[in-house]
Amino acid sequence: MTAWWRDAVIYQVYVRSFADGDGDGVGDLIGIRDRLPYLAGLGVDAVWLTPFYRSPMADFGYDVADYRDVDPMFGTLADAKALIDEAHQHRLRVIVDIVPNHTSAAHPWFQEALRGEKRDRYIFRDQPNDWESIFGGPAWTQVADGQWYLHLFDPAQPDLNWDNEEVRGEFESILRFWLDLGVDGFRVDVAHGMVKPAGLPDIGKGNQARMVGREPVPFFDNDGVHEIHRAWRRVLDSYPGERIGVAEAWAPTPERLARYVRPDELHQAFNFHYLFAPWDAAELRAVIDSSLATAASVGAPTTWVLSNHDVKRHVTRYGSLARARAAALLTLALPGSAYVYQGEELGLPEVLDLPPEVCRDPQRLRDPDSGRDGCRVPLPWTRESGWADPWLPIPADWAELSVEAQDGVPGSTLELYRAALRLRRSFEGELIWHDSPRGTLVFSRGELVCAVNFTETPVDFGLEGELLLASDEPGAANSAAWLKVKCRA
Ligand code: GLC
């Protein structure tokens, strides 16, 4: 079995918003099963499913009450098994989310802790420190008998105590449960957060990180997390077929991030430095170079990502669909593995005008503009949307962005992605940069060249060769093109 994950394209399914099989307005596992032919036809290698476990949904499933069962909203365990098996028949691998930093407050362990039993599985103290929750407000909540418990996220997401051996054992057992069911890997939620610094030191007023992981904070990226990832790697390696672990790790630098993908740790880590780079030739080139160099230093592939369920969609971040289409060609030409967030293949923008009464993301508490509902709006399958009563309203002007409207239409974003996912396999080997006009980037890998114009004016790249694919007229403002060049000067 080859190391399939080294150059795989992995499609993120945000289960709630992907496809609704039972017509209740919330996406589910049968909905995904029905759409496996769509995913296989798109040309991705694997799907990552966001949490579908039993949960009160305080953080949309990232608050897990039972790690070994499916929430009735999403289906049953039998549906999960059927989905995994059928995906495999379509040659799609399946990665599931695992949430080890915290459980739901409804988890039986936390319920016991509230009754004063076995509190050591969580982080209870007589006095809180000054940490703030990522979602806003204090990271501590007081319980009836006066003690406080730590929650780096919502109060409904109490942090586990990873110094407790029972916690470690339980999670290895959960990994085995899903591996036995046939999953090909795990996306590890908050992989940088499980281990807290000894003594839980105060941060000091004014130093609280507003953005997760962009500046060092004492509760993230502690060296102790790596021991857990090593233990998990041993579990993954004990199964046949290259099962993988993907770190959602917000580390301050590419160097710190590379530590999560050392040979005996996880296989991939999301490249958020790439995701957050602005639409700028020089800045993107610098991030690409540092990502390639740091990943290579530990023998890992890079993992490119432009959007996910936690950030503003890149059409909106970059400011136009033209740029997003060009960014897709740039990303899919780079060496390594790439993630596609559901809907980016349709060119969906962030929905910025959701009525406040439908917004439910707990992160809104930090400040209303940071809410993540706008990137989680259900996928438009048809011009009429394909949803009976979607849990978030689908904008009327998405009719022309729907799968139905773009399917088979030359030049549509959906067809651009389909072609790119088919052709990207022809890019082989190392990336070599070539001189190009200011505000542009040109690189080759083997015989293939990717040329990107980041500027607002057309450029003549002067490249001779066969044009394979382009996001717009070759050389146009905010465009990218792939060419096959036989003999380069
Ligand atoms: C991760 C998830 C995010 C969730 C948080 C807490 O960052 O991607 O959606 O809110 O963890 O589990």
mmCIF file with all atom_site columns, C-alpha atoms and ligand atoms in Angstrom, residues 59 62 99 102 135 153 157 187 189-190 248 250 309-310 372 376, ligand 1:
data_model
loop_
_atom_site.group_PDB
_atom_site.id
_atom_site.type_symbol
_atom_site.label_atom_id
_atom_site.label_alt_id
_atom_site.label_comp_id
_atom_site.label_asym_id
_atom_site.label_entity_id
_atom_site.label_seq_id
_atom_site.pdbx_PDB_ins_code
_atom_site.Cartn_x
_atom_site.Cartn_y
_atom_site.Cartn_z
_atom_site.occupancy
_atom_site.B_iso_or_equiv
_atom_site.pdbx_formal_charge
_atom_site.auth_seq_id
_atom_site.auth_comp_id
_atom_site.auth_asym_id
_atom_site.auth_atom_id
_atom_site.pdbx_PDB_model_num
ATOM   1  C CA . ASP A 1 59  ? -20.598 23.628 19.364 1.00 0.00 ? 59  ASP A CA 1
ATOM   2  C CA . TYR A 1 62  ? -17.452 19.413 18.730 1.00 0.00 ? 62  TYR A CA 1
ATOM   3  C CA . VAL A 1 99  ? -12.261 15.582 19.691 1.00 0.00 ? 99  VAL A CA 1
ATOM   4  C CA . HIS A 1 102 ? -12.726 18.306 25.744 1.00 0.00 ? 102 HIS A CA 1
ATOM   5  C CA . PHE A 1 135 ? -15.080 31.774 22.252 1.00 0.00 ? 135 PHE A CA 1
ATOM   6  C CA . PHE A 1 153 ? -13.970 26.690 24.453 1.00 0.00 ? 153 PHE A CA 1
ATOM   7  C CA . GLN A 1 157 ? -16.996 21.766 26.516 1.00 0.00 ? 157 GLN A CA 1
ATOM   8  C CA . ARG A 1 187 ? -8.629  14.626 11.949 1.00 0.00 ? 187 ARG A CA 1
ATOM   9  C CA . ASP A 1 189 ? -9.355  18.450 16.834 1.00 0.00 ? 189 ASP A CA 1
ATOM   10 C CA . VAL A 1 190 ? -7.275  20.949 18.831 1.00 0.00 ? 190 VAL A CA 1
ATOM   11 C CA . GLU A 1 248 ? -5.624  20.581 13.603 1.00 0.00 ? 248 GLU A CA 1
ATOM   12 C CA . TRP A 1 250 ? -2.585  26.128 15.519 1.00 0.00 ? 250 TRP A CA 1
ATOM   13 C CA . HIS A 1 309 ? -15.765 25.420 8.718  1.00 0.00 ? 309 HIS A CA 1
ATOM   14 C CA . ASP A 1 310 ? -13.975 27.810 11.108 1.00 0.00 ? 310 ASP A CA 1
ATOM   15 C CA . ARG A 1 372 ? -18.705 30.972 11.801 1.00 0.00 ? 372 ARG A CA 1
ATOM   16 C CA . ARG A 1 376 ? -21.523 26.699 7.193  1.00 0.00 ? 376 ARG A CA 1
HETATM 17 C C1 . GLC B 2 .   ? -11.770 23.137 16.362 1.00 0.00 ? 1   GLC B C1 1
HETATM 18 C C2 . GLC B 2 .   ? -12.958 22.981 15.439 1.00 0.00 ? 1   GLC B C2 1
HETATM 19 C C3 . GLC B 2 .   ? -13.955 24.034 15.779 1.00 0.00 ? 1   GLC B C3 1
HETATM 20 C C4 . GLC B 2 .   ? -14.386 23.829 17.212 1.00 0.00 ? 1   GLC B C4 1
HETATM 21 C C5 . GLC B 2 .   ? -13.193 23.804 18.159 1.00 0.00 ? 1   GLC B C5 1
HETATM 22 C C6 . GLC B 2 .   ? -13.562 23.270 19.497 1.00 0.00 ? 1   GLC B C6 1
HETATM 23 O O1 . GLC B 2 .   ? -11.088 24.326 16.194 1.00 0.00 ? 1   GLC B O1 1
HETATM 24 O O2 . GLC B 2 .   ? -12.535 23.033 14.106 1.00 0.00 ? 1   GLC B O2 1
HETATM 25 O O3 . GLC B 2 .   ? -15.059 24.019 14.924 1.00 0.00 ? 1   GLC B O3 1
HETATM 26 O O4 . GLC B 2 .   ? -15.243 24.869 17.598 1.00 0.00 ? 1   GLC B O4 1
HETATM 27 O O5 . GLC B 2 .   ? -12.183 22.971 17.679 1.00 0.00 ? 1   GLC B O5 1
HETATM 28 O O6 . GLC B 2 .   ? -13.748 21.885 19.450 1.00 0.00 ? 1   GLC B O6 1
#
